[in-house]
Amino acid sequence: MKEMLVYRYEDVIHAPIDLVFKYVDDDEKIKLWNTMLIENIYDNKENKPVPEPGTKFVTVQKLDKKIIKIDSELIEYEAPHKVVMHSHSKEGLSISKYLLSREHDGTRLIVEASLVPSNFFYKLTTKLLGWTAKFVFEEQYQNLKRYVENEAVEDE
Protein backbone atom coordinates (compact mmCIF):
# COMPACT_ATOMS: atom_id res chain seq x y z
CA MET A 1 0.00 0.00 0.00
CA LYS A 2 1.05 3.59 -0.59
CA GLU A 3 2.06 6.12 2.03
CA MET A 4 -0.83 8.41 2.98
CA LEU A 5 -0.19 11.83 4.49
CA VAL A 6 -2.42 12.00 7.58
CA TYR A 7 -1.35 15.35 8.98
CA ARG A 8 0.98 18.25 8.18
CA TYR A 9 1.83 21.13 10.50
CA GLU A 10 3.91 24.14 9.54
CA ASP A 11 4.68 27.21 11.59
CA VAL A 12 7.43 29.66 12.42
CA ILE A 13 8.50 29.47 16.06
CA HIS A 14 10.17 32.63 17.34
CA ALA A 15 13.20 30.92 18.87
CA PRO A 16 16.65 29.71 17.76
CA ILE A 17 16.75 26.43 15.81
CA ASP A 18 18.87 24.65 18.48
CA LEU A 19 16.25 25.38 21.14
CA VAL A 20 13.35 24.24 18.93
CA PHE A 21 15.27 21.07 18.07
CA LYS A 22 15.73 20.25 21.77
CA TYR A 23 11.95 20.29 22.18
CA VAL A 24 11.40 17.73 19.38
CA ASP A 25 14.45 15.60 20.24
CA ASP A 26 14.84 15.42 24.05
CA ASP A 27 12.33 13.04 25.68
CA GLU A 28 11.98 15.16 28.83
CA LYS A 29 11.26 18.29 26.76
CA ILE A 30 8.82 16.38 24.52
CA LYS A 31 6.84 15.27 27.61
CA LEU A 32 6.27 18.94 28.50
CA TRP A 33 4.21 19.63 25.37
CA ASN A 34 3.12 16.18 24.14
CA THR A 35 0.43 15.06 26.57
CA MET A 36 0.28 11.58 25.00
CA LEU A 37 3.92 10.55 25.57
CA ILE A 38 4.60 8.65 28.79
CA GLU A 39 8.12 7.45 27.95
CA ASN A 40 10.44 5.98 25.35
CA ILE A 41 12.19 2.74 26.30
CA TYR A 42 15.46 2.30 24.44
CA ASP A 43 16.95 -0.94 23.19
CA ASN A 44 20.27 -0.59 25.07
CA LYS A 45 21.64 -1.29 28.57
CA GLU A 46 21.67 2.37 29.61
CA ASN A 47 18.12 2.92 28.23
CA LYS A 48 19.43 6.12 26.65
CA PRO A 49 18.52 7.61 23.28
CA VAL A 50 21.27 7.18 20.68
CA PRO A 51 20.92 9.88 18.03
CA GLU A 52 21.74 7.70 15.04
CA PRO A 53 19.71 5.90 12.38
CA GLY A 54 18.84 2.33 13.36
CA THR A 55 18.23 3.14 17.05
CA LYS A 56 15.19 1.13 18.16
CA PHE A 57 12.86 2.03 21.02
CA VAL A 58 9.37 1.43 22.34
CA THR A 59 7.14 4.48 22.65
CA VAL A 60 4.66 4.27 25.53
CA GLN A 61 1.67 6.54 24.95
CA LYS A 62 -1.61 7.26 26.65
CA LEU A 63 -4.63 7.70 24.40
CA ASP A 64 -7.67 8.57 26.50
CA LYS A 65 -7.40 5.96 29.28
CA LYS A 66 -5.60 3.37 27.17
CA ILE A 67 -1.84 2.76 27.41
CA ILE A 68 -0.28 1.62 24.14
CA LYS A 69 3.26 0.53 23.30
CA ILE A 70 4.59 1.08 19.80
CA ASP A 71 7.82 -0.30 18.32
CA SER A 72 9.74 2.60 16.81
CA GLU A 73 13.00 3.18 14.97
CA LEU A 74 15.03 6.27 14.20
CA ILE A 75 15.48 6.34 10.40
CA GLU A 76 17.14 9.73 9.79
CA TYR A 77 18.82 12.08 12.24
CA GLU A 78 20.48 15.32 11.18
CA ALA A 79 20.59 17.67 14.17
CA PRO A 80 19.21 20.35 14.27
CA HIS A 81 17.41 20.01 10.92
CA LYS A 82 15.74 16.63 10.56
CA VAL A 83 14.37 13.66 12.49
CA VAL A 84 12.48 10.81 10.80
CA MET A 85 10.98 7.93 12.78
CA HIS A 86 9.09 4.81 11.77
CA SER A 87 6.61 3.16 14.13
CA HIS A 88 4.98 -0.22 13.58
CA SER A 89 1.48 -1.14 14.76
CA LYS A 90 -1.39 -3.31 13.59
CA GLU A 91 -2.65 -0.30 11.59
CA GLY A 92 0.55 -0.24 9.56
CA LEU A 93 3.75 1.78 9.35
CA SER A 94 3.54 5.30 10.80
CA ILE A 95 6.13 7.78 9.58
CA SER A 96 6.88 10.92 11.58
CA LYS A 97 9.06 13.65 10.07
CA TYR A 98 10.30 16.76 11.85
CA LEU A 99 11.97 19.28 9.52
CA LEU A 100 13.50 22.47 10.90
CA SER A 101 15.08 25.39 9.08
CA ARG A 102 16.36 28.80 10.15
CA GLU A 103 14.21 31.81 9.35
CA HIS A 104 15.11 35.47 9.84
CA ASP A 105 12.79 35.71 12.87
CA GLY A 106 13.10 32.18 14.25
CA THR A 107 12.74 28.59 13.12
CA ARG A 108 10.37 27.07 10.57
CA LEU A 109 9.03 23.75 11.85
CA ILE A 110 7.32 21.30 9.51
CA VAL A 111 5.86 18.13 10.96
CA GLU A 112 4.44 15.40 8.75
CA ALA A 113 2.67 12.27 9.95
CA SER A 114 1.96 9.58 7.36
CA LEU A 115 0.71 6.03 7.38
CA VAL A 116 1.37 3.07 5.11
CA PRO A 117 -1.77 1.09 6.03
CA SER A 118 -1.38 -2.63 6.74
CA ASN A 119 -4.61 -3.46 4.91
CA PHE A 120 -7.61 -2.00 3.10
CA PHE A 121 -9.62 -1.53 6.32
CA TYR A 122 -6.97 0.78 7.82
CA LYS A 123 -6.57 2.57 4.50
CA LEU A 124 -10.31 3.31 4.47
CA THR A 125 -10.33 4.27 8.17
CA THR A 126 -7.42 6.67 7.59
CA LYS A 127 -9.23 8.25 4.62
CA LEU A 128 -12.44 8.67 6.60
CA LEU A 129 -11.05 9.66 10.00
CA GLY A 130 -7.59 11.05 9.24
CA TRP A 131 -8.91 14.62 9.48
CA THR A 132 -9.74 14.06 13.17
CA ALA A 133 -6.00 13.69 13.91
CA LYS A 134 -5.63 17.38 13.04
CA PHE A 135 -7.39 18.42 16.25
CA VAL A 136 -5.16 16.31 18.48
CA PHE A 137 -1.90 17.25 16.73
CA GLU A 138 -2.78 20.93 16.37
CA GLU A 139 -3.18 21.27 20.14
CA GLN A 140 0.12 19.47 20.81
CA TYR A 141 2.12 21.65 18.40
CA GLN A 142 0.54 24.84 19.76
CA ASN A 143 1.77 23.64 23.18
CA LEU A 144 5.23 23.07 21.68
CA LYS A 145 5.31 26.58 20.20
CA ARG A 146 4.25 28.12 23.55
CA TYR A 147 6.89 26.23 25.57
CA VAL A 148 9.73 27.02 23.16
CA GLU A 149 8.85 30.68 22.76
CA ASN A 150 8.48 31.13 26.54
CA GLU A 151 11.93 29.59 27.13
CA ALA A 152 13.43 31.74 24.34
CA VAL A 153 12.04 34.90 26.01
CA GLU A 154 13.45 33.81 29.39
CA ASP A 155 16.90 33.29 27.81
CA GLU A 156 17.04 36.80 26.30
Coordinates of C-alpha atoms in Angstrom, one line a residue, residues 89-144:
S89 CA 1.5 -1.1 14.8
K90 CA -1.4 -3.3 13.6
E91 CA -2.7 -0.3 11.6
G92 CA 0.6 -0.2 9.6
L93 CA 3.8 1.8 9.3
S94 CA 3.5 5.3 10.8
I95 CA 6.1 7.8 9.6
S96 CA 6.9 10.9 11.6
K97 CA 9.1 13.6 10.1
Y98 CA 10.3 16.8 11.8
L99 CA 12.0 19.3 9.5
L100 CA 13.5 22.5 10.9
S101 CA 15.1 25.4 9.1
R102 CA 16.4 28.8 10.1
E103 CA 14.2 31.8 9.3
H104 CA 15.1 35.5 9.8
D105 CA 12.8 35.7 12.9
G106 CA 13.1 32.2 14.2
T107 CA 12.7 28.6 13.1
R108 CA 10.4 27.1 10.6
L109 CA 9.0 23.8 11.9
I110 CA 7.3 21.3 9.5
V111 CA 5.9 18.1 11.0
E112 CA 4.4 15.4 8.8
A113 CA 2.7 12.3 9.9
S114 CA 2.0 9.6 7.4
L115 CA 0.7 6.0 7.4
V116 CA 1.4 3.1 5.1
P117 CA -1.8 1.1 6.0
S118 CA -1.4 -2.6 6.7
N119 CA -4.6 -3.5 4.9
F120 CA -7.6 -2.0 3.1
F121 CA -9.6 -1.5 6.3
Y122 CA -7.0 0.8 7.8
K123 CA -6.6 2.6 4.5
L124 CA -10.3 3.3 4.5
T125 CA -10.3 4.3 8.2
T126 CA -7.4 6.7 7.6
K127 CA -9.2 8.2 4.6
L128 CA -12.4 8.7 6.6
L129 CA -11.0 9.7 10.0
G130 CA -7.6 11.1 9.2
W131 CA -8.9 14.6 9.5
T132 CA -9.7 14.1 13.2
A133 CA -6.0 13.7 13.9
K134 CA -5.6 17.4 13.0
F135 CA -7.4 18.4 16.2
V136 CA -5.2 16.3 18.5
F137 CA -1.9 17.2 16.7
E138 CA -2.8 20.9 16.4
E139 CA -3.2 21.3 20.1
Q140 CA 0.1 19.5 20.8
Y141 CA 2.1 21.6 18.4
Q142 CA 0.5 24.8 19.8
N143 CA 1.8 23.6 23.2
L144 CA 5.2 23.1 21.7

